mmCIF file of C-alpha atoms in Angstrom:
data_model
loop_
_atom_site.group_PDB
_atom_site.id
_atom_site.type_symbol
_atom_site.label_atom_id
_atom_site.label_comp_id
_atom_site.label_asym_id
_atom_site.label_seq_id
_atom_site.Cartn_x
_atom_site.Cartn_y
_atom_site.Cartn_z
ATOM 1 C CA UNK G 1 -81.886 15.555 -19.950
ATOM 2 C CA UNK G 2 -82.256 17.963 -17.342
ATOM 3 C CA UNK G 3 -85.714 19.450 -19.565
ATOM 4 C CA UNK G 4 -87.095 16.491 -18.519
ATOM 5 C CA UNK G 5 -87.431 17.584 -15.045
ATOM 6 C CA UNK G 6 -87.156 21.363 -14.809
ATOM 7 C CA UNK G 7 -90.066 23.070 -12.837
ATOM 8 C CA UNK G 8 -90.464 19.646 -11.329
ATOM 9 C CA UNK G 9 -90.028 18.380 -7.795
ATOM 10 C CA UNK G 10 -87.684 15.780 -6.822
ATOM 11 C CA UNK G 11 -87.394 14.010 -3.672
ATOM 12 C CA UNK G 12 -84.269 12.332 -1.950
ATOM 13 C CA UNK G 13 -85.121 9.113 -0.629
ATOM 14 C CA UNK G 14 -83.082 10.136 3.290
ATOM 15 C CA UNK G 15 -84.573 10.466 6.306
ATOM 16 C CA UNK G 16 -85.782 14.197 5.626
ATOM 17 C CA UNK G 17 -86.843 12.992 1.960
ATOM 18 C CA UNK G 18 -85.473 16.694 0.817
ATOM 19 C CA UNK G 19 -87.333 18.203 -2.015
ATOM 20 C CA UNK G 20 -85.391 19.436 -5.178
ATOM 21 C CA UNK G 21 -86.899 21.943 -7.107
ATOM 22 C CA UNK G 22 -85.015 24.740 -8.015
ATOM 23 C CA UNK G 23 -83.627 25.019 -11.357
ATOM 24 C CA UNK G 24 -80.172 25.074 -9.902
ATOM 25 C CA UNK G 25 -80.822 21.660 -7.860
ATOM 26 C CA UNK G 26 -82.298 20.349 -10.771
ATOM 27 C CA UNK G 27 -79.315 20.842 -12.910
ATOM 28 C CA UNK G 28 -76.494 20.289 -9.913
ATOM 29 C CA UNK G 29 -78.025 17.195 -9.742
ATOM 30 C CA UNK G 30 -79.088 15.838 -13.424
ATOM 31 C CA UNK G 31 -76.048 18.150 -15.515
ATOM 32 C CA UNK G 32 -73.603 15.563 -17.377
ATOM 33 C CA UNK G 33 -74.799 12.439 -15.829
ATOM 34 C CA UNK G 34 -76.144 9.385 -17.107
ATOM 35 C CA UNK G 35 -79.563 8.831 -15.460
ATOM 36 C CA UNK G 36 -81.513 5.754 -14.823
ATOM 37 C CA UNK G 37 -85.373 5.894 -14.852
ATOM 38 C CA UNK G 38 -86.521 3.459 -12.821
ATOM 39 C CA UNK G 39 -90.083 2.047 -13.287
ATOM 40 C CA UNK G 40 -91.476 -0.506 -10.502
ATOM 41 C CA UNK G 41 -94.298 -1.459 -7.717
ATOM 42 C CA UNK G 42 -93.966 -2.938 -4.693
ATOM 43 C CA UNK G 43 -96.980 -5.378 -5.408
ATOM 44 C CA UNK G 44 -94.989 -6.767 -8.592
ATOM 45 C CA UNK G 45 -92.713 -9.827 -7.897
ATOM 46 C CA UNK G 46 -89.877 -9.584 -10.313
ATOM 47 C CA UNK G 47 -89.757 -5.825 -9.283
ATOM 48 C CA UNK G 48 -88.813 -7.099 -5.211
ATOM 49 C CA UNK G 49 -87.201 -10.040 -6.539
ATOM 50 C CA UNK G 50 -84.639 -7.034 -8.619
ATOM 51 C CA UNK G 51 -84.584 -4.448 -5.714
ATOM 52 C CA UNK G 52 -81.113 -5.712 -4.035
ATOM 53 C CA UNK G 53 -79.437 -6.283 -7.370
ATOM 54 C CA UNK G 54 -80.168 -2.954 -8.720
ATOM 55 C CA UNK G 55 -79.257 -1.347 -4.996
ATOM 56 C CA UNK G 56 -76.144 -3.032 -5.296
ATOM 57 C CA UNK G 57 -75.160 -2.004 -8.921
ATOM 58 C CA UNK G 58 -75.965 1.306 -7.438
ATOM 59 C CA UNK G 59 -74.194 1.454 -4.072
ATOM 60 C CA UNK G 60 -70.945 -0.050 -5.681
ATOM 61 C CA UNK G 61 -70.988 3.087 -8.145
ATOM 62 C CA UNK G 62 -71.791 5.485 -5.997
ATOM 63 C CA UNK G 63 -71.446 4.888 -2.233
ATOM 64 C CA UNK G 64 -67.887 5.676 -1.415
ATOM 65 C CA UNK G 65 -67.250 2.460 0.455
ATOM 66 C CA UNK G 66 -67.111 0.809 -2.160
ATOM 67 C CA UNK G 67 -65.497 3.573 -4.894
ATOM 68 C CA UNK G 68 -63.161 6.801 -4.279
ATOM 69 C CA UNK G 69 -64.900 8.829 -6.892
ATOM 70 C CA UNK G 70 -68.314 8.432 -7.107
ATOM 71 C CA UNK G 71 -69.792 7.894 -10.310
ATOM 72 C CA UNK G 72 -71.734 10.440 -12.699
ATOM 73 C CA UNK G 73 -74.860 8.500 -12.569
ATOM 74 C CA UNK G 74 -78.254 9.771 -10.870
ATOM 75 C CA UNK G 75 -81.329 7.019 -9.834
ATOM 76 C CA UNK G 76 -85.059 8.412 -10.246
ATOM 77 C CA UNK G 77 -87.652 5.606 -8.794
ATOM 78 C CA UNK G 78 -90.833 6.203 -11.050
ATOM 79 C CA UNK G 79 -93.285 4.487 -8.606
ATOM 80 C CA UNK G 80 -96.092 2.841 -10.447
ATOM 81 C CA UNK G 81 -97.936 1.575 -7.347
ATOM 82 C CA UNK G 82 -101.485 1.449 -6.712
ATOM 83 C CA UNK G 83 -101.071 3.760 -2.775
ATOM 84 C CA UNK G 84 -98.486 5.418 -1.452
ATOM 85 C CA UNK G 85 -98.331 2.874 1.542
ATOM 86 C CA UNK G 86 -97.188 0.700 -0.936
ATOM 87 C CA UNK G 87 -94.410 3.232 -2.395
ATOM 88 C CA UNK G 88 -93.312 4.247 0.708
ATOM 89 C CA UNK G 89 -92.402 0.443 1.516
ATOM 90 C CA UNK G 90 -90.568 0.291 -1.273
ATOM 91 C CA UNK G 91 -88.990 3.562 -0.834
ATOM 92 C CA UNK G 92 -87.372 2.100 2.313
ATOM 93 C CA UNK G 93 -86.016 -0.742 0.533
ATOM 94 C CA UNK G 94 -84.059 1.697 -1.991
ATOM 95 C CA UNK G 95 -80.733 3.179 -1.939
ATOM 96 C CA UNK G 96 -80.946 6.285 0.342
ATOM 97 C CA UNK G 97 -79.661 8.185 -2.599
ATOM 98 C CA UNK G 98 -82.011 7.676 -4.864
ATOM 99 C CA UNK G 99 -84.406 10.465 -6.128
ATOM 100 C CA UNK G 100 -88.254 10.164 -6.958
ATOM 101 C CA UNK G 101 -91.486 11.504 -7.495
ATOM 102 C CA UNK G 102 -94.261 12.010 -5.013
ATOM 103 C CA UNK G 103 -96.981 9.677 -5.126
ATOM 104 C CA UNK G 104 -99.115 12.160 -6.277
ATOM 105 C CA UNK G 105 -97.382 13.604 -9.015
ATOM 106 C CA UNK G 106 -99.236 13.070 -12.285
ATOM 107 C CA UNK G 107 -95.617 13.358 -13.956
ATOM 108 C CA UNK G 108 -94.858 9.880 -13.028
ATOM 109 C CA UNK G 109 -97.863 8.735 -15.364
ATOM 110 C CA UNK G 110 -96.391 11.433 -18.244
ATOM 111 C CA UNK G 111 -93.192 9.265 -18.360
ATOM 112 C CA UNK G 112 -94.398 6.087 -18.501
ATOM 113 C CA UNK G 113 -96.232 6.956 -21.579
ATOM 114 C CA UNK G 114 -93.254 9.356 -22.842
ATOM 115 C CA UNK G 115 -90.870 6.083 -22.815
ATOM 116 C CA UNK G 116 -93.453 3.755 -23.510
ATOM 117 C CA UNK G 117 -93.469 1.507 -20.428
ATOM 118 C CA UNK G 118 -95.590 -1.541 -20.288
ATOM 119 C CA UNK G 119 -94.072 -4.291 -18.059
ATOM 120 C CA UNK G 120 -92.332 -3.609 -14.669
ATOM 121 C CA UNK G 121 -89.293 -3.746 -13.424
ATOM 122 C CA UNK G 122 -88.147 -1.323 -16.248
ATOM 123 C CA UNK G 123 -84.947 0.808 -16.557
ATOM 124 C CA UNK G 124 -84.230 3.715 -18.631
ATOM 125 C CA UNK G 125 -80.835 4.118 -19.277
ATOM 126 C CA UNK G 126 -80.759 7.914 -20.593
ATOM 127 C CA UNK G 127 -77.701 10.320 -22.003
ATOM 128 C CA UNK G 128 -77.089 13.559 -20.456
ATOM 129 C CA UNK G 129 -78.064 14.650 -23.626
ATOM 130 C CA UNK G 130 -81.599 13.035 -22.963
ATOM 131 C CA UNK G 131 -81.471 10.720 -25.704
ATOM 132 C CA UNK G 132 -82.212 7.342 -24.584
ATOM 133 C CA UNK G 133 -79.446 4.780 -23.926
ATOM 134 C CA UNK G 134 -80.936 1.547 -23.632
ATOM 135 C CA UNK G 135 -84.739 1.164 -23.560
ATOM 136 C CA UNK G 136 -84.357 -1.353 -20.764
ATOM 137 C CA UNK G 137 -81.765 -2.249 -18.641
ATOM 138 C CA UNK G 138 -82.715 -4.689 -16.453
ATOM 139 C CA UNK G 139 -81.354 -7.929 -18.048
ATOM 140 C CA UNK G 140 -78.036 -6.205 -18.582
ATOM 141 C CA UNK G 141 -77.766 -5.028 -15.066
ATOM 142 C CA UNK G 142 -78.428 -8.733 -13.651
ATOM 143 C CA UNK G 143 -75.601 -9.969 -16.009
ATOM 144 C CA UNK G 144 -73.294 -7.816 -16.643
ATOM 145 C CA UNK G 145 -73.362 -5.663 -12.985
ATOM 146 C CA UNK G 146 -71.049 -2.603 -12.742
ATOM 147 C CA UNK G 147 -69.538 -2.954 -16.604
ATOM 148 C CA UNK G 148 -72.574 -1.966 -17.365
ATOM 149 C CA UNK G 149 -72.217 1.562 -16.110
ATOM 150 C CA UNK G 150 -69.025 1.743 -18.241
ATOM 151 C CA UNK G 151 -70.161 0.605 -21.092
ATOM 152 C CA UNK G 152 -72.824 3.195 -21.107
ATOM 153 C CA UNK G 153 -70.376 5.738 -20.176
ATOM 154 C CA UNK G 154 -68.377 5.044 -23.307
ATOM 155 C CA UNK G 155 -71.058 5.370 -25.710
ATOM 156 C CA UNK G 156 -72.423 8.287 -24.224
ATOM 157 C CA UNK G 157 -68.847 10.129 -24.286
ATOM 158 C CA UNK G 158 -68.961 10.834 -21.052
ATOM 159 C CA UNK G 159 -65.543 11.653 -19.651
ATOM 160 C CA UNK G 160 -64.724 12.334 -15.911
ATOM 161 C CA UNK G 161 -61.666 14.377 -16.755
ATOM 162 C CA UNK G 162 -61.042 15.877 -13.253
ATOM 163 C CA UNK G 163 -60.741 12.413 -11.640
ATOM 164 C CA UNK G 164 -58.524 10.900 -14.459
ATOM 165 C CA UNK G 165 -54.898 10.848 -13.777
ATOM 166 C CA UNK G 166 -52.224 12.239 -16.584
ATOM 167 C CA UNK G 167 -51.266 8.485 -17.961
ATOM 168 C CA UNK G 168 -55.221 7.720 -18.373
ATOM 169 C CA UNK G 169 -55.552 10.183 -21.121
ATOM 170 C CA UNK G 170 -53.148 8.642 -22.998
ATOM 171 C CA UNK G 171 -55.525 5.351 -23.255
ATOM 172 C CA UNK G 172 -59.123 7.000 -24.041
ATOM 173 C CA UNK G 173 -59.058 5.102 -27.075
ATOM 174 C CA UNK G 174 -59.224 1.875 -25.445
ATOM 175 C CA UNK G 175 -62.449 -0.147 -25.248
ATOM 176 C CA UNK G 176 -64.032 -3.222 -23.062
ATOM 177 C CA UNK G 177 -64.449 -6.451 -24.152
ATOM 178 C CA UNK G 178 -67.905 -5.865 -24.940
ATOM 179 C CA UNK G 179 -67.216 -2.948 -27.140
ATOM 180 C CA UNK G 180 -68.035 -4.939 -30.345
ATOM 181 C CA UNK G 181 -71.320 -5.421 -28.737
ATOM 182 C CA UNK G 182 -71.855 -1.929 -27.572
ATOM 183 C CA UNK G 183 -71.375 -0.867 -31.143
ATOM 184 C CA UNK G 184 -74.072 -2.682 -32.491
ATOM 185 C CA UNK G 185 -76.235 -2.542 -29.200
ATOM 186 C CA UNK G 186 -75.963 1.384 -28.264
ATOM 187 C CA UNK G 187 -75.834 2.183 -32.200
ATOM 188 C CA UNK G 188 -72.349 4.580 -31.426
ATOM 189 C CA UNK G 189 -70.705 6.509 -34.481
ATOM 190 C CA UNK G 190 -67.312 5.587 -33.757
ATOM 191 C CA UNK G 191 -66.620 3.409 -36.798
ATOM 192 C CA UNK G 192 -67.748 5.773 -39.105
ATOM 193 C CA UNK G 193 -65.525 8.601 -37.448
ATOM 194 C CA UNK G 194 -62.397 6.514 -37.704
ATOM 195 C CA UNK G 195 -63.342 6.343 -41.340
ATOM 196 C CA UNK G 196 -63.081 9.734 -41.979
ATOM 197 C CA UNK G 197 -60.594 10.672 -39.813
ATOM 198 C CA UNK G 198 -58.154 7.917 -41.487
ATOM 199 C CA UNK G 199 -59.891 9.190 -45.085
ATOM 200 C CA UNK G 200 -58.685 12.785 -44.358
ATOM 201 C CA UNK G 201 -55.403 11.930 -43.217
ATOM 202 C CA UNK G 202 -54.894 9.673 -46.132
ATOM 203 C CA UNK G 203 -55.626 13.269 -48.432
ATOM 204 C CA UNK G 204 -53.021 15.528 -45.824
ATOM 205 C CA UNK G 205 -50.388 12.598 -46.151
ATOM 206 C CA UNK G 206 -49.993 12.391 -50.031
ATOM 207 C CA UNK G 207 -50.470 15.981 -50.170
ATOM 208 C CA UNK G 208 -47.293 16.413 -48.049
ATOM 209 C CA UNK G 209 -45.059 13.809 -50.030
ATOM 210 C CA UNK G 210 -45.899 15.294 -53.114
ATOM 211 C CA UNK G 211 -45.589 19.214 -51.841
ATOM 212 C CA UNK G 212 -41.789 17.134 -50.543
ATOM 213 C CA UNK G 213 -41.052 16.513 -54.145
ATOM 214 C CA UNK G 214 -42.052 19.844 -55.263
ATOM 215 C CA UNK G 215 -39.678 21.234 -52.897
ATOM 216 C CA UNK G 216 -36.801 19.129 -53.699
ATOM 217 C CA UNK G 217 -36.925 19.718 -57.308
ATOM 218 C CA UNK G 218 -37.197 23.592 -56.944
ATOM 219 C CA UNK G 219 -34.161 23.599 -54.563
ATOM 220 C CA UNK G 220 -31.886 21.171 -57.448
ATOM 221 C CA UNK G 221 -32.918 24.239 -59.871
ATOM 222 C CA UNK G 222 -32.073 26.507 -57.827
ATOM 223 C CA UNK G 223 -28.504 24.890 -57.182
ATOM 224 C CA UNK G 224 -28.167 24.428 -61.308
ATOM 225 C CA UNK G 225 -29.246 28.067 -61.198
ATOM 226 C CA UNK G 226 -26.186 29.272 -59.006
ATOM 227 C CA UNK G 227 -23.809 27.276 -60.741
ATOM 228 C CA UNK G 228 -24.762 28.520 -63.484
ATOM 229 C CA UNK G 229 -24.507 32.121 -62.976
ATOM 230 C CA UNK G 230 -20.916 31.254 -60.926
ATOM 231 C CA UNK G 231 -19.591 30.160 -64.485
ATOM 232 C CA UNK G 232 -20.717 33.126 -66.129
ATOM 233 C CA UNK G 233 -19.092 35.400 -63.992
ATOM 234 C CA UNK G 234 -15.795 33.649 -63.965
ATOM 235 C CA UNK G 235 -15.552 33.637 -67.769
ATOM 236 C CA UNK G 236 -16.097 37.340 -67.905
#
């Protein structure tokens, strides 16, 4: 995921609307994260109407009045406006840590055709892997809110290890109540990996119990062994 925008120049939506364009921002900032491509305008409707839900799935993950540990999840805004008057009025309607690309940036085009957006408000849920997540996200964000986030997290594998405490790793196996959904929905392997796991430990466990009997029989011959050999030294 981070490919997708090395040697390009990303903005933070603060006051100073920093640039980010070194490779080491780039990564620092996209590396093991779950990233959300969002594609709006400020002229379209439904895009305004989703602004504050979408800032608030985002502030409650993120801002840390609302969490201790912020999230592994980074926000691009791919403005598909018609000015950048326009995109700057939505830019101040956006989470202040948000990234995005200048207005005139020709890469913002490139990625609506790379992901094959036709209809705004869209969201591209992608892994940090760059493989894509969900191909839209906005319905799920409106009615599922935060679990969303985790849901993704799952099925992407991500783990934040350094914020887990000890007892937590003892329960990575557990799932959400939408996992059955997930399965089917994100397309995840997990099934299929229980499967063999539980096939190869099938193999190891009757190979032990019968490498158990092997043992116990060679230790009764050698006891009839000794026993023997005791008698014949006795009668000499």
């Amino acid at each position: 995921m981070v490919d997708l925008f090395l040697n390009r120049v990303l903005v933070e939506n603060n006051w100073d609307q920093d640039e980010l364009n070194t490779e080491r921002e780039i990564i620092g900032i996209l590396e093991n994260r779950i990233l959300m491509l969002f594609f709006a305008s400020a002229k379209c409707g439904k895009c305004r109407d989703f602004l504050p839900v979408l800032n608030d799935f985002f502030k409650r993950l993120k801002d840390p009045a609302y969490i201790e540990y912020p999230k592994l999840l980074t926000l691009v805004y791919v403005s598909l406006d018609q000015s950048e008057a326009q995109q700057d009025r939505f830019l101040k309607e956006l989470h202040k840590k948000v990234l995005f690309l200048a207005f005139d940036d020709p890469y913002r085009k490139e990625l609506q055709a790379k992901f094959k957006v036709k209809d705004v408000p869209t969201v591209v849920v992608l892994r940090p892997d760059g493989s894509v997540l969900a191909p839209d996200a906005v319905q799920d964000i409106c009615r599922f809110g935060c679990d969303c986030f985790r849901d993704w997290q799952e099925s992407a594998e991500l783990i934040e290890r350094s914020f887990m405490l000890n007892e937590e790793f003892d329960n990575l196996n557990m799932r959400t109540a939408t996992d059955p959904v997930r399965r089917l929905k994100y397309k995840t392997v997990d099934d299929k990996r229980k499967k063999q796991w539980w096939k190869l430990w099938g193999k190891g466990k009757n190979r032990s119990e019968d490498e158990e009997e092997e043992d116990v029989k060679d230790a009764t011959w050698d006891s009839k062994r000794k026993e023997g050999d005791t008698g014949t030294c006795r009668r000499r």
